[in-house]
Amino acid sequence: MKNKNSAVLTGDRPTGTLHLGHLVGSIQNRIALQDQYDRCFYMVADIQALTDNADNPEKVRNNVFEVTLDNLAAGVSPQKTTFFIQSQVPEIAELTVLLLNLVTLARLKRNPTVKDEMKQKGFGEDVPAGFLAYPVSQAADILFCGANLVPVGEDQLPVIEQANEIVLKFNALYGETFQKITPVLSTTPRLVGIDGNAKASKSLNNTIFLNDSFEEIQKKVMMMYTDPEHIHASDSGNVGNNVVFTYLDIFDPKKNEVRLLKEHYTRGGLGDVEIKKRLIDVLEHIIAPIRTRRRELERDPDTVMDILKSGTKKTRVIAQETMRKVRKAVKINYFD
Ligand code: TRP
């Protein structure tokens, strides 16, 4: 029996294809939750993607298809999860406008996630207002469908925290309308980049994509940051900040063998190439079936678009219901 009291919503910005960080950060949780909860939504956040890509709508449009393919190929099932496109549910935009009144500019500027991203993108004071306010639109994404569970990576926690402040404020002003939101963190909420950078991200060019070929996986693993002082195989090596071992810990199901390899590496006598070859096999084992399903789906774009279209239609019915309640609460239901 699936749980009927909770609803799950997550989404991705369609700005590029997804990578292993997305897989362990949220996609695996999406797959687990869709078997436990009756109402699960997957949203392609094209409006959010436009907040910092207003000048590149082509990129956003193309990647709507790509991130949908990635999720379908990884195992998010359209039978269990309703797929939809954010922009095609205009009620979300309407809710966003109402929620914007409940948030101050100062609070938006303090959001650590937004701050980090602003720094990374070099916005400074010239930040697009839509980008600065995206946590508000993200609150609307979650609330319009009554979701209370949100599988996300660690970087999104401040956005959820802010959404919960909005929930409190809305309920206090207009009456109990929305539930508290609980983020669902994975056991690996943040994946290091192949270069050892704290976060794997497309913009840092340090990721392994879910649609990388075997050759690309090979090349990237061979470039991975290990222990710069481990020069000869016979040297004793450090497993702590060693990306190959970090990835083996996460992705290799044979934990005991990994433990023995770590001991061997620490003692000396185990070369980088050997552990990298093992990691290549482990990653290929995970990515190969995703890649195969993706190729199949790519050949059938009409089916993929139909999944988005029928899911969006279903989602809009729910959105309209929520907005009727919201308009009533905010006293803008003149013609009801
Ligand atoms: N901000 C998320 C990201 O960058 C994408 C997103 C948009 C999202 N709306 C959401 C995630 C609602 C969870 C819930 O990946």
GROMACS .gro file of C-alpha atoms and ligand atoms in nm:
model
  351
    1MET     CA    1   0.000   0.000   0.000
    2LYS     CA    2   0.136   0.337  -0.093
    3ASN     CA    3   0.125   0.634   0.143
    4LYS     CA    4  -0.156   0.870   0.045
    5ASN     CA    5  -0.103   1.155   0.287
    6SER     CA    6   0.216   1.290   0.140
    7ALA     CA    7   0.309   1.407  -0.205
    8VAL     CA    8   0.656   1.424  -0.356
    9LEU     CA    9   0.787   1.687  -0.597
   10THR     CA   10   1.130   1.742  -0.746
   11GLY     CA   11   1.268   1.901  -1.051
   12ASP     CA   12   1.572   1.988  -1.256
   13ARG     CA   13   1.667   2.303  -1.438
   14PRO     CA   14   1.698   2.217  -1.805
   15THR     CA   15   2.039   2.372  -1.858
   16GLY     CA   16   2.238   2.061  -1.948
   17THR     CA   17   2.239   1.685  -1.927
   18LEU     CA   18   2.252   1.532  -1.580
   19HIS     CA   19   2.549   1.369  -1.413
   20LEU     CA   20   2.644   1.129  -1.135
   21GLY     CA   21   2.599   1.405  -0.876
   22HIS     CA   22   2.231   1.427  -0.973
   23LEU     CA   23   2.199   1.049  -0.967
   24VAL     CA   24   2.319   1.006  -0.609
   25GLY     CA   25   2.196   1.345  -0.490
   26SER     CA   26   1.832   1.313  -0.590
   27ILE     CA   27   1.744   1.078  -0.877
   28GLN     CA   28   1.797   0.763  -0.667
   29ASN     CA   29   1.563   0.906  -0.405
   30ARG     CA   30   1.306   0.991  -0.671
   31ILE     CA   31   1.314   0.628  -0.780
   32ALA     CA   32   1.278   0.501  -0.424
   33LEU     CA   33   0.999   0.742  -0.331
   34GLN     CA   34   0.785   0.675  -0.638
   35ASP     CA   35   0.728   0.324  -0.500
   36GLN     CA   36   0.627   0.453  -0.159
   37TYR     CA   37   0.402   0.747  -0.242
   38ASP     CA   38   0.095   0.767  -0.453
   39ARG     CA   39   0.145   1.122  -0.569
   40CYS     CA   40   0.489   1.193  -0.715
   41PHE     CA   41   0.572   1.478  -0.948
   42TYR     CA   42   0.877   1.544  -1.159
   43MET     CA   43   0.901   1.899  -1.293
   44VAL     CA   44   1.121   2.030  -1.570
   45ALA     CA   45   1.201   2.374  -1.427
   46ASP     CA   46   1.227   2.569  -1.752
   47ILE     CA   47   1.105   2.895  -1.598
   48GLN     CA   48   1.370   2.868  -1.329
   49ALA     CA   49   1.632   2.788  -1.594
   50LEU     CA   50   1.537   3.109  -1.775
   51THR     CA   51   1.608   3.318  -1.463
   52ASP     CA   52   1.975   3.309  -1.555
   53ASN     CA   53   1.942   3.211  -1.921
   54ALA     CA   54   1.698   3.472  -2.045
   55ASP     CA   55   1.932   3.536  -2.337
   56ASN     CA   56   1.948   3.171  -2.435
   57PRO     CA   57   1.598   3.025  -2.463
   58GLU     CA   58   1.717   2.779  -2.726
   59LYS     CA   59   1.945   2.611  -2.472
   60VAL     CA   60   1.665   2.583  -2.218
   61ARG     CA   61   1.422   2.446  -2.474
   62ASN     CA   62   1.662   2.179  -2.598
   63ASN     CA   63   1.749   2.068  -2.249
   64VAL     CA   64   1.384   2.016  -2.151
   65PHE     CA   65   1.403   1.704  -2.364
   66GLU     CA   66   1.750   1.609  -2.235
   67VAL     CA   67   1.673   1.618  -1.860
   68THR     CA   68   1.349   1.430  -1.921
   69LEU     CA   69   1.543   1.163  -2.107
   70ASP     CA   70   1.798   1.143  -1.826
   71ASN     CA   71   1.531   1.088  -1.562
   72LEU     CA   72   1.337   0.836  -1.768
   73ALA     CA   73   1.654   0.647  -1.857
   74ALA     CA   74   1.769   0.640  -1.495
   75GLY     CA   75   1.441   0.485  -1.385
   76VAL     CA   76   1.199   0.760  -1.290
   77SER     CA   77   0.886   0.595  -1.420
   78PRO     CA   78   0.606   0.785  -1.595
   79GLN     CA   79   0.364   0.523  -1.459
   80LYS     CA   80   0.453   0.618  -1.103
   81THR     CA   81   0.565   0.980  -1.138
   82THR     CA   82   0.381   1.259  -1.316
   83PHE     CA   83   0.621   1.445  -1.546
   84PHE     CA   84   0.539   1.806  -1.633
   85ILE     CA   85   0.691   2.128  -1.767
   86GLN     CA   86   0.687   2.424  -1.527
   87SER     CA   87   0.605   2.690  -1.785
   88GLN     CA   88   0.299   2.500  -1.902
   89VAL     CA   89   0.137   2.527  -1.559
   90PRO     CA   90   0.083   2.905  -1.542
   91GLU     CA   91  -0.085   2.871  -1.201
   92ILE     CA   92   0.267   2.830  -1.059
   93ALA     CA   93   0.355   3.177  -1.188
   94GLU     CA   94   0.038   3.318  -1.036
   95LEU     CA   95   0.117   3.162  -0.699
   96THR     CA   96   0.474   3.294  -0.724
   97VAL     CA   97   0.349   3.649  -0.761
   98LEU     CA   98   0.139   3.616  -0.446
   99LEU     CA   99   0.423   3.458  -0.248
  100LEU     CA  100   0.666   3.732  -0.353
  101ASN     CA  101   0.479   3.967  -0.121
  102LEU     CA  102   0.570   3.750   0.177
  103VAL     CA  103   0.946   3.773   0.126
  104THR     CA  104   1.182   4.064   0.173
  105LEU     CA  105   1.463   4.161  -0.059
  106ALA     CA  106   1.708   4.139   0.233
  107ARG     CA  107   1.604   3.780   0.305
  108LEU     CA  108   1.648   3.681  -0.059
  109LYS     CA  109   1.996   3.832  -0.066
  110ARG     CA  110   2.090   3.629   0.243
  111ASN     CA  111   1.992   3.292   0.098
  112PRO     CA  112   2.324   3.099   0.098
  113THR     CA  113   2.240   2.896  -0.213
  114VAL     CA  114   2.149   3.204  -0.413
  115LYS     CA  115   2.457   3.384  -0.280
  116ASP     CA  116   2.688   3.101  -0.390
  117GLU     CA  117   2.531   3.082  -0.732
  118MET     CA  118   2.547   3.460  -0.774
  119LYS     CA  119   2.915   3.452  -0.694
  120GLN     CA  120   2.975   3.161  -0.929
  121LYS     CA  121   2.791   3.338  -1.211
  122GLY     CA  122   2.955   3.672  -1.137
  123PHE     CA  123   2.628   3.864  -1.107
  124GLY     CA  124   2.703   4.110  -0.826
  125GLU     CA  125   2.441   4.385  -0.806
  126ASP     CA  126   2.339   4.318  -1.164
  127VAL     CA  127   2.159   3.999  -1.069
  128PRO     CA  128   1.834   3.949  -1.262
  129ALA     CA  129   1.547   4.003  -1.018
  130GLY     CA  130   1.393   3.677  -1.134
  131PHE     CA  131   1.707   3.490  -1.041
  132LEU     CA  132   1.732   3.645  -0.696
  133ALA     CA  133   1.371   3.550  -0.637
  134TYR     CA  134   1.389   3.195  -0.768
  135PRO     CA  135   1.351   3.046  -0.417
  136VAL     CA  136   1.004   3.200  -0.412
  137SER     CA  137   0.907   3.046  -0.742
  138GLN     CA  138   1.054   2.718  -0.614
  139ALA     CA  139   0.828   2.741  -0.309
  140ALA     CA  140   0.535   2.780  -0.550
  141ASP     CA  141   0.656   2.474  -0.748
  142ILE     CA  142   0.631   2.265  -0.436
  143LEU     CA  143   0.319   2.413  -0.283
  144PHE     CA  144   0.087   2.431  -0.583
  145CYS     CA  145   0.058   2.052  -0.594
  146GLY     CA  146   0.043   2.000  -0.220
  147ALA     CA  147   0.386   1.840  -0.204
  148ASN     CA  148   0.551   1.806   0.135
  149LEU     CA  149   0.845   1.581   0.046
  150VAL     CA  150   1.122   1.711  -0.176
  151PRO     CA  151   1.420   1.495  -0.268
  152VAL     CA  152   1.710   1.733  -0.326
  153GLY     CA  153   2.085   1.766  -0.300
  154GLU     CA  154   2.239   1.939   0.000
  155ASP     CA  155   2.283   2.266  -0.189
  156GLN     CA  156   1.905   2.309  -0.202
  157LEU     CA  157   1.847   2.300   0.175
  158PRO     CA  158   1.845   2.680   0.221
  159VAL     CA  159   1.587   2.706  -0.058
  160ILE     CA  160   1.358   2.463   0.124
  161GLU     CA  161   1.416   2.648   0.451
  162GLN     CA  162   1.303   2.970   0.287
  163ALA     CA  163   1.001   2.793   0.137
  164ASN     CA  164   0.901   2.686   0.486
  165GLU     CA  165   0.920   3.045   0.608
  166ILE     CA  166   0.683   3.134   0.327
  167VAL     CA  167   0.447   2.854   0.431
  168LEU     CA  168   0.438   2.986   0.789
  169LYS     CA  169   0.379   3.340   0.676
  170PHE     CA  170   0.108   3.247   0.427
  171ASN     CA  171  -0.077   3.032   0.680
  172ALA     CA  172  -0.050   3.301   0.947
  173LEU     CA  173  -0.185   3.573   0.717
  174TYR     CA  174  -0.446   3.386   0.517
  175GLY     CA  175  -0.532   3.079   0.720
  176GLU     CA  176  -0.397   2.725   0.726
  177THR     CA  177  -0.343   2.643   0.358
  178PHE     CA  178  -0.006   2.476   0.303
  179GLN     CA  179   0.185   2.197   0.480
  180LYS     CA  180   0.540   2.216   0.605
  181ILE     CA  181   0.794   2.089   0.351
  182THR     CA  182   1.047   1.822   0.440
  183PRO     CA  183   1.359   1.787   0.225
  184VAL     CA  184   1.460   1.429   0.158
  185LEU     CA  185   1.838   1.413   0.154
  186SER     CA  186   2.023   1.122   0.004
  187THR     CA  187   2.299   0.945   0.192
  188THR     CA  188   2.530   1.117  -0.058
  189PRO     CA  189   2.387   1.467  -0.076
  190ARG     CA  190   2.701   1.608  -0.237
  191LEU     CA  191   2.938   1.441  -0.481
  192VAL     CA  192   3.294   1.568  -0.520
  193GLY     CA  193   3.411   1.657  -0.868
  194ILE     CA  194   3.660   1.439  -1.052
  195ASP     CA  195   3.917   1.713  -0.990
  196GLY     CA  196   3.867   1.698  -0.614
  197ASN     CA  197   3.653   2.015  -0.607
  198ALA     CA  198   3.390   1.998  -0.331
  199LYS     CA  199   3.106   1.981  -0.580
  200ALA     CA  200   3.058   1.802  -0.909
  201SER     CA  201   2.895   2.051  -1.139
  202LYS     CA  202   2.853   2.097  -1.509
  203SER     CA  203   2.977   2.454  -1.497
  204LEU     CA  204   3.300   2.342  -1.328
  205ASN     CA  205   3.348   2.081  -1.599
  206ASN     CA  206   3.434   1.813  -1.344
  207THR     CA  207   3.151   1.564  -1.380
  208ILE     CA  208   3.071   1.229  -1.533
  209PHE     CA  209   2.744   1.250  -1.723
  210LEU     CA  210   2.474   0.985  -1.721
  211ASN     CA  211   2.508   0.970  -2.099
  212ASP     CA  212   2.888   0.958  -2.117
  213SER     CA  213   3.029   0.687  -2.342
  214PHE     CA  214   3.254   0.417  -2.201
  215GLU     CA  215   3.551   0.602  -2.355
  216GLU     CA  216   3.455   0.927  -2.181
  217ILE     CA  217   3.418   0.748  -1.848
  218GLN     CA  218   3.760   0.592  -1.901
  219LYS     CA  219   3.920   0.923  -1.986
  220LYS     CA  220   3.763   1.105  -1.692
  221VAL     CA  221   3.847   0.840  -1.435
  222MET     CA  222   4.206   0.833  -1.562
  223MET     CA  223   4.223   1.212  -1.501
  224MET     CA  224   4.079   1.184  -1.150
  225TYR     CA  225   4.251   1.350  -0.860
  226THR     CA  226   4.415   1.093  -0.631
  227ASP     CA  227   4.705   1.158  -0.396
  228PRO     CA  228   4.962   1.388  -0.560
  229GLU     CA  229   5.233   1.237  -0.341
  230HIS     CA  230   5.156   0.883  -0.443
  231ILE     CA  231   5.405   0.876  -0.729
  232HIS     CA  232   5.515   0.514  -0.744
  233ALA     CA  233   5.283   0.221  -0.680
  234SER     CA  234   5.511   0.117  -0.397
  235ASP     CA  235   5.461   0.450  -0.214
  236SER     CA  236   5.212   0.455   0.066
  237GLY     CA  237   4.910   0.658  -0.043
  238ASN     CA  238   4.641   0.873   0.111
  239VAL     CA  239   4.282   0.754   0.066
  240GLY     CA  240   4.123   1.053   0.242
  241ASN     CA  241   4.102   1.320  -0.026
  242ASN     CA  242   4.142   1.068  -0.299
  243VAL     CA  243   3.853   1.102  -0.543
  244VAL     CA  244   3.889   0.747  -0.676
  245PHE     CA  245   3.829   0.606  -0.328
  246THR     CA  246   3.553   0.855  -0.256
  247TYR     CA  247   3.373   0.732  -0.570
  248LEU     CA  248   3.444   0.365  -0.490
  249ASP     CA  249   3.293   0.420  -0.145
  250ILE     CA  250   2.979   0.557  -0.303
  251PHE     CA  251   2.938   0.345  -0.614
  252ASP     CA  252   3.115   0.012  -0.555
  253PRO     CA  253   2.871  -0.237  -0.401
  254LYS     CA  254   3.155  -0.458  -0.274
  255LYS     CA  255   3.231  -0.259   0.039
  256ASN     CA  256   3.458  -0.518   0.190
  257GLU     CA  257   3.683  -0.532  -0.115
  258VAL     CA  258   3.703  -0.153  -0.117
  259ARG     CA  259   3.806  -0.160   0.247
  260LEU     CA  260   4.087  -0.405   0.167
  261LEU     CA  261   4.199  -0.194  -0.129
  262LYS     CA  262   4.216   0.112   0.093
  263GLU     CA  263   4.434  -0.072   0.340
  264HIS     CA  264   4.658  -0.189   0.058
  265TYR     CA  265   4.684   0.161  -0.090
  266THR     CA  266   4.767   0.310   0.249
  267ARG     CA  267   5.035   0.045   0.306
  268GLY     CA  268   5.185   0.094  -0.038
  269GLY     CA  269   5.210  -0.139  -0.332
  270LEU     CA  270   4.883  -0.053  -0.505
  271GLY     CA  271   4.900   0.168  -0.812
  272ASP     CA  272   4.656   0.439  -0.918
  273VAL     CA  273   4.592   0.270  -1.251
  274GLU     CA  274   4.466  -0.041  -1.080
  275ILE     CA  275   4.213   0.137  -0.861
  276LYS     CA  276   4.107   0.353  -1.154
  277LYS     CA  277   4.043   0.047  -1.368
  278ARG     CA  278   3.820  -0.090  -1.097
  279LEU     CA  279   3.628   0.237  -1.076
  280ILE     CA  280   3.584   0.245  -1.455
  281ASP     CA  281   3.420  -0.100  -1.437
  282VAL     CA  282   3.200   0.001  -1.145
  283LEU     CA  283   3.079   0.321  -1.316
  284GLU     CA  284   3.030   0.154  -1.651
  285HIS     CA  285   2.814  -0.106  -1.478
  286ILE     CA  286   2.589   0.172  -1.344
  287ILE     CA  287   2.585   0.395  -1.652
  288ALA     CA  288   2.562   0.132  -1.930
  289PRO     CA  289   2.195   0.042  -1.870
  290ILE     CA  290   2.104   0.413  -1.839
  291ARG     CA  291   2.287   0.487  -2.164
  292THR     CA  292   2.110   0.201  -2.342
  293ARG     CA  293   1.764   0.309  -2.228
  294ARG     CA  294   1.848   0.666  -2.324
  295ARG     CA  295   1.942   0.563  -2.679
  296GLU     CA  296   1.610   0.380  -2.710
  297LEU     CA  297   1.412   0.680  -2.586
  298GLU     CA  298   1.606   0.920  -2.806
  299ARG     CA  299   1.479   0.728  -3.105
  300ASP     CA  300   1.122   0.785  -2.991
  301PRO     CA  301   1.090   1.158  -2.913
  302ASP     CA  302   0.712   1.155  -2.964
  303THR     CA  303   0.665   0.917  -2.674
  304VAL     CA  304   0.883   1.136  -2.451
  305MET     CA  305   0.688   1.448  -2.548
  306ASP     CA  306   0.361   1.263  -2.485
  307ILE     CA  307   0.475   1.175  -2.132
  308LEU     CA  308   0.537   1.545  -2.066
  309LYS     CA  309   0.216   1.653  -2.233
  310SER     CA  310  -0.020   1.414  -2.058
  311GLY     CA  311   0.156   1.470  -1.724
  312THR     CA  312   0.126   1.846  -1.763
  313LYS     CA  313  -0.245   1.817  -1.839
  314LYS     CA  314  -0.301   1.611  -1.525
  315THR     CA  315  -0.092   1.852  -1.317
  316ARG     CA  316  -0.287   2.156  -1.434
  317VAL     CA  317  -0.610   2.017  -1.297
  318ILE     CA  318  -0.446   1.995  -0.954
  319ALA     CA  319  -0.295   2.343  -0.994
  320GLN     CA  320  -0.632   2.497  -1.075
  321GLU     CA  321  -0.784   2.337  -0.769
  322THR     CA  322  -0.509   2.473  -0.545
  323MET     CA  323  -0.536   2.820  -0.696
  324ARG     CA  324  -0.909   2.830  -0.631
  325LYS     CA  325  -0.832   2.774  -0.262
  326VAL     CA  326  -0.545   3.021  -0.265
  327ARG     CA  327  -0.747   3.297  -0.434
  328LYS     CA  328  -1.020   3.247  -0.179
  329ALA     CA  329  -0.771   3.265   0.108
  330VAL     CA  330  -0.616   3.583  -0.034
  331LYS     CA  331  -0.966   3.725  -0.101
  332ILE     CA  332  -0.920   3.767  -0.475
  333ASN     CA  333  -1.198   3.523  -0.569
  334TYR     CA  334  -1.436   3.793  -0.695
  335PHE     CA  335  -1.630   3.592  -0.950
  336ASP     CA  336  -1.656   3.254  -0.777
  337TRP     N1  337   1.655   2.440  -0.797
  337TRP     C1  338   1.659   2.303  -0.842
  337TRP     C2  339   1.796   2.277  -0.903
  337TRP     O1  340   1.867   2.370  -0.936
  337TRP     C3  341   1.552   2.272  -0.943
  337TRP     C4  342   1.413   2.289  -0.892
  337TRP     C5  343   1.321   2.381  -0.934
  337TRP     C6  344   1.350   2.215  -0.788
  337TRP     N2  345   1.207   2.369  -0.865
  337TRP     C7  346   1.219   2.269  -0.775
  337TRP     C8  347   1.393   2.111  -0.706
  337TRP     C9  348   1.132   2.222  -0.678
  337TRP    C10  349   1.303   2.065  -0.611
  337TRP    C11  350   1.174   2.120  -0.596
  337TRP     O2  351   1.833   2.164  -0.921
   0.00000   0.00000   0.00000
